[in-house]
Amino acid sequence: MSEIKRGRGRPSKFDPETSLQIAMHLFWSHGYEGTSMAELTEAMNINKPSLYGAFGSKENLFRKAIEQYMAGPIAFVGEALSEKTAYEVVEKLLLNTATFLTDPANPKGCMVLMGTLSCGKEAEAIKQEMITRRQAYEMALKQRFILAQAQGDLPKDAAPETLAKYVVTIHQGMTVQAVNGASHAELEALAKLVLQNWPAPGNQAK
Amino acid sequence: MSEIKRGRGRPSKFDPETSLQIAMHLFWSHGYEGTSMAELTEAMNINKPSLYGAFGSKENLFRKAIEQYMAGPIAFVGEALSEKTAYEVVEKLLLNTATFLTDPANPKGCMVLMGTLSCGKEAEAIKQEMITRRQAYEMALKQRFILAQAQGDLPKDAAPETLAKYVVTIHQGMTVQAVNGASHAELEALAKLVLQNWPAPGNQAK
DNA sequence: ATATTATTATACCACTTGGTAAAAAATATG
DNA sequence: CATATTTTTTACCAAGTGGTATAATAATAT
């Protein structure tokens, strides 16, 4: 695909996509500030000028990495929204989250949360962007619940806004639990507890 | 109290307690790694050798600060455990948390969570200590629910362990919500939603 | 007054941070 | 071949990191 057209100068020895994947895992593991350019260049097997040539800056690299993250590892979050009922949306969301957060192949925790909850003043911009992402997620869930209410699979007296905040709060709390070392069984039990209490209709157990 | 017996050498110009309070607020605002010794010394109006003489190291200063934090700002968490019923424990816990997290006098967020969710490898020790603190909190809540079950104000078929994890997850998720900018009204509505679903007995809607 | 003691202040340490300038190497085109 | 082009490599930068040795200073005890 990119081998057909060979440029004119010295060939670059790294594949930007795989390098980005490596960066994603590093940021995912140690957060934005907790990951240094030195660690990144070493893990990616790239010299710093090449990295800066390809990605511009540490901030930009992180932004590209987080896009990869959202398109890949946590694509299931966006997909859950298109389930048929509000109950199924939440079911898919929380059960998949439990699995995702305890997958041994993944770094513990969520990249949108880790290391950007608090930070020094240099990372303030990135922190704000992560806040915006989390808010957008909550907003999307709220819209989905409003739709569900219109479609009748959520009670008339339910508050979509509060329910959205509730689910997001559970989701983000589960992330902390995963960092604390919670097992898949524990997170699954937690998710099922939430589903049990979900406002009818849709509150059929199992 | 400390004015009666005046030491022999040059008098120290700072009060360790108020200095510690300042350090607490800084760590609270920007996390462990996000706060530098330079910022600390400047805010405390102390030179570095004095600070190291009084507190030993950055790690130690943080530990002292977190003790202050637990004994002061979030003492209500421990106090909530001695409420009469499980329902009242959770009620006091979550409603006070909503108020605490949106108090304009406080930095946004919880010090036991902020900046220690992920970190570089130098802060790994502090991160672990915070994890332990969070686990201890969950454990205490679980024990309280076991007691409640024995006293009959929690159903026989309830799972104290899962309920404890549930409440702690909500609590920690609320912290993230506060960082995201949630208002007191929003967090209160969230807390009341949780209380509505609390397993009877104790599930009387106020 | 003078020695003693405990603290403050200044200057500094080695190391790491994100970021870059300049030179060297590898390819394609003429 | 030589030349143009693009990359890698090496070396470096100023600023900041946590932490400390040394000297100045201010109080008390003799």
CSV table of C-alpha atoms (C1' of nucleotides) in Angstrom, one decimal:
chain,number,residue,atom,x,y,z
A,1,MET,CA,0.0,0.0,0.0
A,2,SER,CA,2.7,2.4,1.0
A,3,GLU,CA,5.4,0.3,-0.6
A,4,ILE,CA,4.4,0.9,-4.2
A,5,LYS,CA,5.3,4.6,-4.3
A,6,ARG,CA,8.8,4.9,-3.0
A,7,GLY,CA,9.9,8.4,-2.2
A,8,ARG,CA,13.0,10.0,-3.3
A,9,GLY,CA,15.2,10.4,-0.1
A,10,ARG,CA,16.4,8.0,2.5
A,11,PRO,CA,13.7,5.5,3.4
A,12,SER,CA,12.2,5.8,6.9
A,13,LYS,CA,12.8,2.8,9.0
A,14,PHE,CA,9.6,2.9,11.1
A,15,ASP,CA,6.0,2.4,10.3
A,16,PRO,CA,4.0,5.4,11.7
A,17,GLU,CA,1.0,3.2,12.5
A,18,THR,CA,2.8,0.7,14.6
A,19,SER,CA,4.8,3.4,16.3
A,20,LEU,CA,1.6,5.1,17.2
A,21,GLN,CA,0.3,1.9,18.6
A,22,ILE,CA,3.4,1.7,20.9
A,23,ALA,CA,2.9,5.2,22.0
A,24,MET,CA,-0.7,4.6,22.8
A,25,HIS,CA,0.2,1.7,25.1
A,26,LEU,CA,2.8,3.8,26.9
A,27,PHE,CA,0.5,6.7,27.4
A,28,TRP,CA,-2.3,4.3,28.4
A,29,SER,CA,0.0,2.7,31.1
A,30,HIS,CA,1.6,5.8,32.6
A,31,GLY,CA,-0.6,8.8,31.6
A,32,TYR,CA,0.4,11.9,29.6
A,33,GLU,CA,2.9,13.4,32.1
A,34,GLY,CA,4.0,10.0,33.4
A,35,THR,CA,5.4,9.1,30.0
A,36,SER,CA,8.6,10.8,28.8
A,37,MET,CA,9.8,11.5,25.3
A,38,ALA,CA,12.9,9.4,26.1
A,39,GLU,CA,10.7,6.4,27.0
A,40,LEU,CA,8.6,6.9,23.9
A,41,THR,CA,11.6,7.1,21.5
A,42,GLU,CA,13.2,4.1,23.1
A,43,ALA,CA,10.1,1.9,23.0
A,44,MET,CA,9.2,3.1,19.4
A,45,ASN,CA,12.9,2.5,18.4
A,46,ILE,CA,12.9,6.0,16.9
A,47,ASN,CA,15.2,9.0,17.4
A,48,LYS,CA,13.7,12.1,18.7
A,49,PRO,CA,14.0,14.2,15.5
A,50,SER,CA,12.2,11.5,13.6
A,51,LEU,CA,9.4,11.4,16.2
A,52,TYR,CA,9.1,15.2,16.1
A,53,GLY,CA,9.1,15.2,12.4
A,54,ALA,CA,6.3,12.7,12.2
A,55,PHE,CA,4.1,13.9,15.1
A,56,GLY,CA,5.1,17.5,15.8
A,57,SER,CA,5.1,17.5,19.6
A,58,LYS,CA,4.4,15.4,22.7
A,59,GLU,CA,0.9,16.9,22.9
A,60,ASN,CA,0.2,16.0,19.3
A,61,LEU,CA,1.5,12.5,19.6
A,62,PHE,CA,-0.8,12.0,22.6
A,63,ARG,CA,-3.8,13.4,20.6
A,64,LYS,CA,-3.1,11.0,17.8
A,65,ALA,CA,-2.7,8.2,20.3
A,66,ILE,CA,-6.0,8.9,21.9
A,67,GLU,CA,-7.7,8.9,18.5
A,68,GLN,CA,-6.3,5.4,17.9
A,69,TYR,CA,-7.5,4.4,21.4
A,70,MET,CA,-11.1,5.6,20.7
A,71,ALA,CA,-11.2,4.0,17.3
A,72,GLY,CA,-9.8,0.7,18.5
A,73,PRO,CA,-9.8,-0.5,22.1
A,74,ILE,CA,-12.9,1.3,23.2
A,75,ALA,CA,-14.9,1.4,20.0
A,76,PHE,CA,-17.4,-0.7,21.8
A,77,VAL,CA,-18.5,2.3,23.8
A,78,GLY,CA,-19.8,4.1,20.8
A,79,GLU,CA,-21.2,0.9,19.3
A,80,ALA,CA,-23.2,0.2,22.5
A,81,LEU,CA,-25.3,3.3,21.8
A,82,SER,CA,-26.9,1.6,18.8
A,83,GLU,CA,-28.4,-1.2,20.8
A,84,LYS,CA,-32.2,-1.6,20.6
A,85,THR,CA,-33.2,-0.5,24.1
A,86,ALA,CA,-31.8,1.7,26.8
A,87,TYR,CA,-31.4,-1.4,29.0
A,88,GLU,CA,-29.4,-3.2,26.3
A,89,VAL,CA,-27.3,-0.1,25.7
A,90,VAL,CA,-26.3,0.0,29.4
A,91,GLU,CA,-26.0,-3.8,29.5
A,92,LYS,CA,-23.6,-3.9,26.6
A,93,LEU,CA,-21.7,-0.9,27.9
A,94,LEU,CA,-21.1,-2.0,31.4
A,95,LEU,CA,-20.5,-5.7,30.7
A,96,ASN,CA,-18.0,-4.9,28.0
A,97,THR,CA,-16.4,-2.4,30.2
A,98,ALA,CA,-15.9,-5.0,32.9
A,99,THR,CA,-14.3,-7.3,30.3
A,100,PHE,CA,-12.2,-4.5,28.8
A,101,LEU,CA,-10.9,-3.2,32.1
A,102,THR,CA,-9.7,-6.7,33.3
A,103,ASP,CA,-8.3,-7.9,30.0
A,104,PRO,CA,-4.7,-9.0,30.8
A,105,ALA,CA,-3.6,-7.8,27.4
A,106,ASN,CA,-4.5,-4.2,28.3
A,107,PRO,CA,-2.9,-1.7,30.6
A,108,LYS,CA,-5.0,-1.3,33.7
A,109,GLY,CA,-7.4,1.6,33.4
A,110,CYS,CA,-8.8,4.0,30.8
A,111,MET,CA,-6.6,6.3,28.8
A,112,VAL,CA,-9.1,9.1,28.8
A,113,LEU,CA,-9.0,9.2,32.6
A,114,MET,CA,-5.5,8.1,33.6
A,115,GLY,CA,-3.0,10.8,34.3
A,116,THR,CA,-5.3,13.6,33.2
A,117,LEU,CA,-7.4,13.7,36.3
A,118,SER,CA,-4.9,16.1,37.8
A,119,CYS,CA,-1.7,17.4,36.4
A,120,GLY,CA,0.9,20.1,36.4
A,121,LYS,CA,0.1,23.3,34.6
A,122,GLU,CA,1.9,22.3,31.4
A,123,ALA,CA,-0.6,19.5,30.8
A,124,GLU,CA,-3.6,21.7,31.5
A,125,ALA,CA,-4.6,21.8,27.8
A,126,ILE,CA,-4.6,18.0,27.5
A,127,LYS,CA,-6.5,17.6,30.7
A,128,GLN,CA,-9.2,19.9,29.4
A,129,GLU,CA,-9.5,18.0,26.2
A,130,MET,CA,-10.0,14.8,28.1
A,131,ILE,CA,-12.7,16.5,30.2
A,132,THR,CA,-14.4,17.5,27.0
A,133,ARG,CA,-14.2,13.9,25.7
A,134,ARG,CA,-15.8,12.6,28.8
A,135,GLN,CA,-18.5,15.2,28.7
A,136,ALA,CA,-19.2,14.3,25.1
A,137,TYR,CA,-19.6,10.7,26.0
A,138,GLU,CA,-22.1,11.6,28.7
A,139,MET,CA,-24.0,13.9,26.3
A,140,ALA,CA,-24.3,11.1,23.7
A,141,LEU,CA,-25.7,8.7,26.4
A,142,LYS,CA,-28.2,11.3,27.5
A,143,GLN,CA,-29.4,11.8,23.9
A,144,ARG,CA,-29.7,8.0,23.6
A,145,PHE,CA,-31.9,7.9,26.7
A,146,ILE,CA,-34.1,10.7,25.5
A,147,LEU,CA,-34.6,8.7,22.4
A,148,ALA,CA,-35.3,5.6,24.4
A,149,GLN,CA,-37.9,7.6,26.4
A,150,ALA,CA,-39.6,8.6,23.2
A,151,GLN,CA,-39.6,5.1,22.0
A,152,GLY,CA,-41.2,3.9,25.2
A,153,ASP,CA,-38.5,1.7,26.6
A,154,LEU,CA,-37.7,4.1,29.4
A,155,PRO,CA,-40.4,5.3,31.8
A,156,LYS,CA,-41.9,8.7,31.3
A,157,ASP,CA,-40.9,9.9,34.7
A,158,ALA,CA,-37.2,8.9,34.3
A,159,ALA,CA,-34.6,11.7,34.0
A,160,PRO,CA,-32.4,10.9,31.0
A,161,GLU,CA,-29.8,13.4,32.2
A,162,THR,CA,-29.5,12.0,35.6
A,163,LEU,CA,-29.5,8.4,34.3
A,164,ALA,CA,-26.7,9.3,31.8
A,165,LYS,CA,-24.6,10.8,34.6
A,166,TYR,CA,-25.3,7.7,36.7
A,167,VAL,CA,-24.1,5.3,34.1
A,168,VAL,CA,-21.1,7.4,33.2
A,169,THR,CA,-20.3,7.7,36.9
A,170,ILE,CA,-20.4,3.9,37.3
A,171,HIS,CA,-18.3,3.5,34.2
A,172,GLN,CA,-15.6,5.9,35.4
A,173,GLY,CA,-15.8,4.5,38.9
A,174,MET,CA,-15.2,1.0,37.4
A,175,THR,CA,-12.0,2.3,35.9
A,176,VAL,CA,-10.7,3.3,39.3
A,177,GLN,CA,-11.8,-0.1,40.6
A,178,ALA,CA,-9.7,-1.8,37.9
A,179,VAL,CA,-6.7,0.3,38.8
A,180,ASN,CA,-7.3,-0.8,42.4
A,181,GLY,CA,-7.1,-4.4,41.2
A,182,ALA,CA,-10.7,-5.5,40.9
A,183,SER,CA,-11.3,-8.8,39.1
A,184,HIS,CA,-13.6,-9.4,36.2
A,185,ALA,CA,-16.0,-11.3,38.4
A,186,GLU,CA,-16.2,-8.4,40.8
A,187,LEU,CA,-16.8,-5.8,38.1
A,188,GLU,CA,-19.4,-8.1,36.4
A,189,ALA,CA,-21.3,-8.5,39.7
A,190,LEU,CA,-21.2,-4.7,40.0
A,191,ALA,CA,-22.6,-4.2,36.5
A,192,LYS,CA,-25.3,-6.7,37.1
A,193,LEU,CA,-26.3,-4.9,40.3
A,194,VAL,CA,-26.7,-1.7,38.3
A,195,LEU,CA,-28.8,-3.6,35.6
A,196,GLN,CA,-31.1,-5.1,38.2
A,197,ASN,CA,-32.0,-1.7,39.4
A,198,TRP,CA,-32.5,-0.3,35.9
A,199,PRO,CA,-35.9,1.4,35.6
A,200,ALA,CA,-38.6,-0.7,33.9
A,201,PRO,CA,-39.5,-1.4,31.2
A,202,GLY,CA,-36.4,-3.4,30.3
A,203,ASN,CA,-35.9,-4.5,33.9
A,204,GLN,CA,-36.3,-8.1,33.1
A,205,ALA,CA,-33.6,-10.1,35.0
A,206,LYS,CA,-31.1,-11.9,32.7
B,1,MET,CA,1.7,26.2,73.9
B,2,SER,CA,4.9,26.2,71.8
B,3,GLU,CA,5.8,29.7,72.9
B,4,ILE,CA,6.6,28.9,76.5
B,5,LYS,CA,9.7,26.7,75.9
B,6,ARG,CA,11.8,28.7,73.4
B,7,GLY,CA,14.6,26.5,71.9
B,8,ARG,CA,18.2,27.5,71.9
B,9,GLY,CA,19.0,28.4,68.3
B,10,ARG,CA,17.6,30.7,65.7
B,11,PRO,CA,13.8,30.7,65.8
B,12,SER,CA,12.1,29.0,62.9
B,13,LYS,CA,9.9,31.5,61.0
B,14,PHE,CA,7.2,29.0,59.9
B,15,ASP,CA,4.6,27.0,61.6
B,16,PRO,CA,4.8,23.4,60.5
B,17,GLU,CA,1.0,22.9,60.7
B,18,THR,CA,0.0,25.8,58.5
B,19,SER,CA,2.8,24.9,56.1
B,20,LEU,CA,1.5,21.4,55.9
B,21,GLN,CA,-2.0,22.8,55.2
B,22,ILE,CA,-0.6,24.8,52.3
B,23,ALA,CA,1.2,21.7,51.0
B,24,MET,CA,-2.0,19.7,51.3
B,25,HIS,CA,-3.9,22.2,49.1
B,26,LEU,CA,-1.2,22.2,46.5
B,27,PHE,CA,-1.0,18.4,46.3
B,28,TRP,CA,-4.8,18.3,46.3
B,29,SER,CA,-5.0,20.7,43.4
B,30,HIS,CA,-2.3,19.2,41.1
B,31,GLY,CA,-1.5,15.8,42.4
B,32,TYR,CA,1.7,14.3,43.7
B,33,GLU,CA,3.8,14.5,40.5
B,34,GLY,CA,2.1,17.6,39.3
B,35,THR,CA,3.3,19.6,42.3
B,36,SER,CA,7.0,20.5,42.3
B,37,MET,CA,9.2,21.2,45.3
B,38,ALA,CA,9.8,24.7,43.9
B,39,GLU,CA,6.0,25.4,43.9
B,40,LEU,CA,5.7,24.0,47.4
B,41,THR,CA,8.6,26.0,48.9
B,42,GLU,CA,7.3,29.2,47.3
B,43,ALA,CA,3.7,28.8,48.5
B,44,MET,CA,4.8,27.8,52.0
B,45,ASN,CA,7.3,30.6,52.0
B,46,ILE,CA,10.1,28.3,53.1
B,47,ASN,CA,13.5,27.5,51.7
B,48,LYS,CA,14.1,24.0,50.5
B,49,PRO,CA,16.6,23.0,53.3
B,50,SER,CA,14.0,24.0,55.9
B,51,LEU,CA,11.4,22.0,54.2
B,52,TYR,CA,13.6,19.0,53.9
B,53,GLY,CA,14.7,19.4,57.5
B,54,ALA,CA,11.1,19.5,58.7
B,55,PHE,CA,9.6,16.8,56.4
B,56,GLY,CA,12.4,14.7,55.0
B,57,SER,CA,11.4,14.3,51.4
B,58,LYS,CA,8.7,15.0,48.9
B,59,GLU,CA,7.2,11.6,49.5
B,60,ASN,CA,7.1,12.1,53.2
B,61,LEU,CA,5.6,15.6,52.9
B,62,PHE,CA,2.8,14.1,50.7
B,63,ARG,CA,2.2,11.4,53.3
B,64,LYS,CA,1.9,13.9,56.1
B,65,ALA,CA,-0.4,16.0,53.8
B,66,ILE,CA,-2.7,13.1,53.1
B,67,GLU,CA,-3.0,12.4,56.8
B,68,GLN,CA,-4.1,15.9,57.3
B,69,TYR,CA,-6.5,15.5,54.5
B,70,MET,CA,-8.1,12.4,55.9
B,71,ALA,CA,-8.3,13.8,59.4
B,72,GLY,CA,-9.8,17.1,58.2
B,73,PRO,CA,-11.6,17.6,54.9
B,74,ILE,CA,-12.9,14.0,54.5
B,75,ALA,CA,-13.3,13.0,58.1
B,76,PHE,CA,-17.0,12.8,57.3
B,77,VAL,CA,-16.3,9.6,55.3
B,78,GLY,CA,-15.2,7.7,58.4
B,79,GLU,CA,-17.9,9.3,60.5
B,80,ALA,CA,-20.7,8.2,58.1
B,81,LEU,CA,-19.9,4.6,59.0
B,82,SER,CA,-21.4,5.0,62.5
B,83,GLU,CA,-24.8,6.0,61.3
B,84,LYS,CA,-27.6,3.8,62.5
B,85,THR,CA,-28.5,1.9,59.3
B,86,ALA,CA,-26.8,0.9,56.1
B,87,TYR,CA,-29.2,3.2,54.3
B,88,GLU,CA,-28.3,6.2,56.5
B,89,VAL,CA,-24.6,5.4,56.1
B,90,VAL,CA,-24.9,5.6,52.3
B,91,GLU,CA,-27.1,8.6,52.5
B,92,LYS,CA,-24.7,10.5,54.7
B,93,LEU,CA,-21.8,9.4,52.6
B,94,LEU,CA,-23.0,10.3,49.2
B,95,LEU,CA,-24.8,13.5,50.1
B,96,ASN,CA,-21.9,14.8,52.0
B,97,THR,CA,-19.6,13.8,49.1
B,98,ALA,CA,-21.8,15.8,46.7
B,99,THR,CA,-21.4,18.8,48.9
B,100,PHE,CA,-17.7,18.3,49.6
B,101,LEU,CA,-16.8,17.8,45.9
B,102,THR,CA,-18.6,21.0,44.9
B,103,ASP,CA,-17.5,23.2,47.8
B,104,PRO,CA,-15.9,26.3,46.1
B,105,ALA,CA,-13.5,26.5,49.0
B,106,ASN,CA,-12.0,23.1,48.0
B,107,PRO,CA,-9.8,22.2,45.1
B,108,LYS,CA,-11.8,20.1,42.6
B,109,GLY,CA,-11.5,16.4,43.2
B,110,CYS,CA,-10.3,14.0,45.9
B,111,MET,CA,-6.7,13.9,47.0
B,112,VAL,CA,-6.6,10.1,47.3
B,113,LEU,CA,-7.5,9.8,43.7
B,114,MET,CA,-6.0,12.8,41.9
B,115,GLY,CA,-2.7,12.3,40.2
B,116,THR,CA,-2.1,8.9,41.7
B,117,LEU,CA,-4.4,7.0,39.3
B,118,SER,CA,-1.5,6.8,36.9
B,119,CYS,CA,2.0,8.1,37.2
B,120,GLY,CA,5.6,7.8,36.2
B,121,LYS,CA,7.7,5.0,37.8
B,122,GLU,CA,9.2,7.3,40.5
B,123,ALA,CA,5.7,7.8,42.0
B,124,GLU,CA,4.8,4.1,42.0
B,125,ALA,CA,5.2,3.8,45.7
B,126,ILE,CA,2.8,6.7,46.5
B,127,LYS,CA,0.4,5.3,43.9
B,128,GLN,CA,0.3,2.0,45.7
B,129,GLU,CA,-0.2,3.6,49.0
B,130,MET,CA,-3.2,5.4,47.6
B,131,ILE,CA,-4.6,2.2,46.2
B,132,THR,CA,-4.3,0.6,49.6
B,133,ARG,CA,-6.1,3.5,51.2
B,134,ARG,CA,-9.0,3.1,48.7
B,135,GLN,CA,-9.1,-0.6,49.4
B,136,ALA,CA,-9.2,0.0,53.1
B,137,TYR,CA,-12.2,2.3,52.7
B,138,GLU,CA,-14.1,-0.3,50.6
B,139,MET,CA,-13.2,-3.0,53.2
B,140,ALA,CA,-14.6,-0.8,56.0
B,141,LEU,CA,-17.8,-0.2,54.1
B,142,LYS,CA,-18.2,-3.9,53.5
B,143,GLN,CA,-17.7,-4.7,57.2
B,144,ARG,CA,-20.4,-2.1,58.0
B,145,PHE,CA,-22.8,-3.7,55.5
B,146,ILE,CA,-22.1,-7.2,57.0
B,147,LEU,CA,-23.0,-5.7,60.4
B,148,ALA,CA,-26.1,-4.1,58.9
B,149,GLN,CA,-27.2,-7.4,57.5
B,150,ALA,CA,-26.8,-9.1,60.9
B,151,GLN,CA,-28.8,-6.2,62.5
B,152,GLY,CA,-31.5,-6.8,59.9
B,153,ASP,CA,-31.5,-3.4,58.1
B,154,LEU,CA,-30.1,-5.0,54.9
B,155,PRO,CA,-31.8,-8.0,53.2
B,156,LYS,CA,-30.5,-11.5,53.8
B,157,ASP,CA,-29.9,-12.0,50.1
B,158,ALA,CA,-27.9,-8.8,49.6
B,159,ALA,CA,-24.2,-9.1,48.9
B,160,PRO,CA,-22.3,-6.8,51.3
B,161,GLU,CA,-19.1,-7.1,49.2
B,162,THR,CA,-20.8,-6.1,46.0
B,163,LEU,CA,-22.8,-3.3,47.7
B,164,ALA,CA,-19.6,-1.9,49.2
B,165,LYS,CA,-17.9,-2.0,45.8
B,166,TYR,CA,-21.0,-0.4,44.3
B,167,VAL,CA,-21.0,2.5,46.7
B,168,VAL,CA,-17.3,3.1,46.5
B,169,THR,CA,-17.5,3.0,42.7
B,170,ILE,CA,-20.2,5.7,42.8
B,171,HIS,CA,-18.2,7.7,45.2
B,172,GLN,CA,-15.0,7.6,43.1
B,173,GLY,CA,-17.0,8.2,39.9
B,174,MET,CA,-18.5,11.3,41.5
B,175,THR,CA,-15.0,12.5,42.0
B,176,VAL,CA,-14.4,12.3,38.3
B,177,GLN,CA,-17.7,14.0,37.7
B,178,ALA,CA,-16.6,16.9,40.0
B,179,VAL,CA,-13.4,17.3,38.0
B,180,ASN,CA,-15.5,17.3,34.8
B,181,GLY,CA,-17.4,20.3,36.3
B,182,ALA,CA,-20.6,18.7,37.7
B,183,SER,CA,-22.7,21.0,39.9
B,184,HIS,CA,-23.9,20.2,43.4
B,185,ALA,CA,-27.5,19.8,42.2
B,186,GLU,CA,-26.3,17.2,39.6
B,187,LEU,CA,-24.3,15.2,42.1
B,188,GLU,CA,-27.1,15.4,44.6
B,189,ALA,CA,-29.6,14.1,42.0
B,190,LEU,CA,-27.2,11.3,41.3
B,191,ALA,CA,-26.8,10.4,45.0
B,192,LYS,CA,-30.6,10.3,45.4
B,193,LEU,CA,-31.0,8.0,42.4
B,194,VAL,CA,-28.7,5.6,44.1
B,195,LEU,CA,-30.6,5.9,47.4
B,196,GLN,CA,-33.9,5.3,45.7
B,197,ASN,CA,-32.6,1.9,44.5
B,198,TRP,CA,-31.1,1.0,47.8
B,199,PRO,CA,-32.3,-2.5,48.8
B,200,ALA,CA,-35.2,-2.5,51.3
B,201,PRO,CA,-35.5,-2.2,54.3
B,202,GLY,CA,-34.4,1.4,54.4
B,203,ASN,CA,-35.7,2.1,50.9
B,204,GLN,CA,-38.4,4.5,52.1
B,205,ALA,CA,-38.4,7.4,49.7
B,206,LYS,CA,-37.9,10.4,51.9
C,1,DA,C1',31.2,39.4,75.6
C,2,DT,C1',31.5,34.8,74.0
C,3,DA,C1',30.6,30.3,72.8
C,4,DT,C1',26.7,27.2,71.5
C,5,DT,C1',22.9,25.8,69.0
C,6,DA,C1',19.4,25.7,65.7
C,7,DT,C1',17.6,27.7,61.9
C,8,DT,C1',17.7,30.4,57.4
C,9,DA,C1',19.7,31.6,53.1
C,10,DT,C1',22.6,31.0,49.0
C,11,DA,C1',24.5,28.3,45.9
C,12,DC,C1',25.0,24.3,44.0
C,13,DC,C1',24.6,19.1,42.6
C,14,DA,C1',23.6,15.4,39.0
C,15,DC,C1',19.9,14.2,36.3
C,16,DT,C1',15.8,14.5,33.5
C,17,DT,C1',12.5,17.3,30.8
C,18,DG,C1',10.6,18.6,26.0
C,19,DG,C1',12.7,20.2,21.9
C,20,DT,C1',16.2,21.2,17.9
C,21,DA,C1',20.5,22.4,14.8
C,22,DA,C1',23.7,20.4,12.0
C,23,DA,C1',25.9,16.6,10.0
C,24,DA,C1',25.8,12.0,7.9
C,25,DA,C1',23.6,8.3,5.3
C,26,DA,C1',20.6,6.3,1.9
C,27,DT,C1',17.7,6.5,-1.9
C,28,DA,C1',15.9,8.3,-6.7
C,29,DT,C1',16.7,11.0,-10.6
C,30,DG,C1',19.7,13.5,-14.1
D,1,DC,C1',28.9,9.2,-12.3
D,2,DA,C1',26.9,13.3,-9.7
D,3,DT,C1',23.1,15.8,-7.7
D,4,DA,C1',18.9,16.4,-5.3
D,5,DT,C1',16.0,14.9,-1.7
D,6,DT,C1',14.6,12.8,2.4
D,7,DT,C1',15.7,10.5,6.3
D,8,DT,C1',18.6,9.1,10.4
D,9,DT,C1',22.0,10.1,13.5
D,10,DT,C1',24.7,12.6,16.9
D,11,DA,C1',25.1,16.2,19.6
D,12,DC,C1',23.3,19.7,22.0
D,13,DC,C1',20.1,23.3,24.3
D,14,DA,C1',17.8,25.9,28.2
D,15,DA,C1',14.9,25.0,31.8
D,16,DG,C1',13.3,22.2,35.5
D,17,DT,C1',13.6,18.0,38.7
D,18,DG,C1',14.4,16.4,43.7
D,19,DG,C1',17.9,17.0,47.0
D,20,DT,C1',22.1,18.9,49.6
D,21,DA,C1',26.6,21.2,51.3
D,22,DT,C1',28.1,25.3,53.1
D,23,DA,C1',27.8,29.6,55.0
D,24,DA,C1',25.3,33.4,57.2
D,25,DT,C1',22.2,34.7,61.0
D,26,DA,C1',19.7,34.9,65.2
D,27,DA,C1',18.5,33.4,69.3
D,28,DT,C1',20.0,31.3,74.1
D,29,DA,C1',23.4,29.7,77.8
D,30,DT,C1',27.7,30.5,80.0
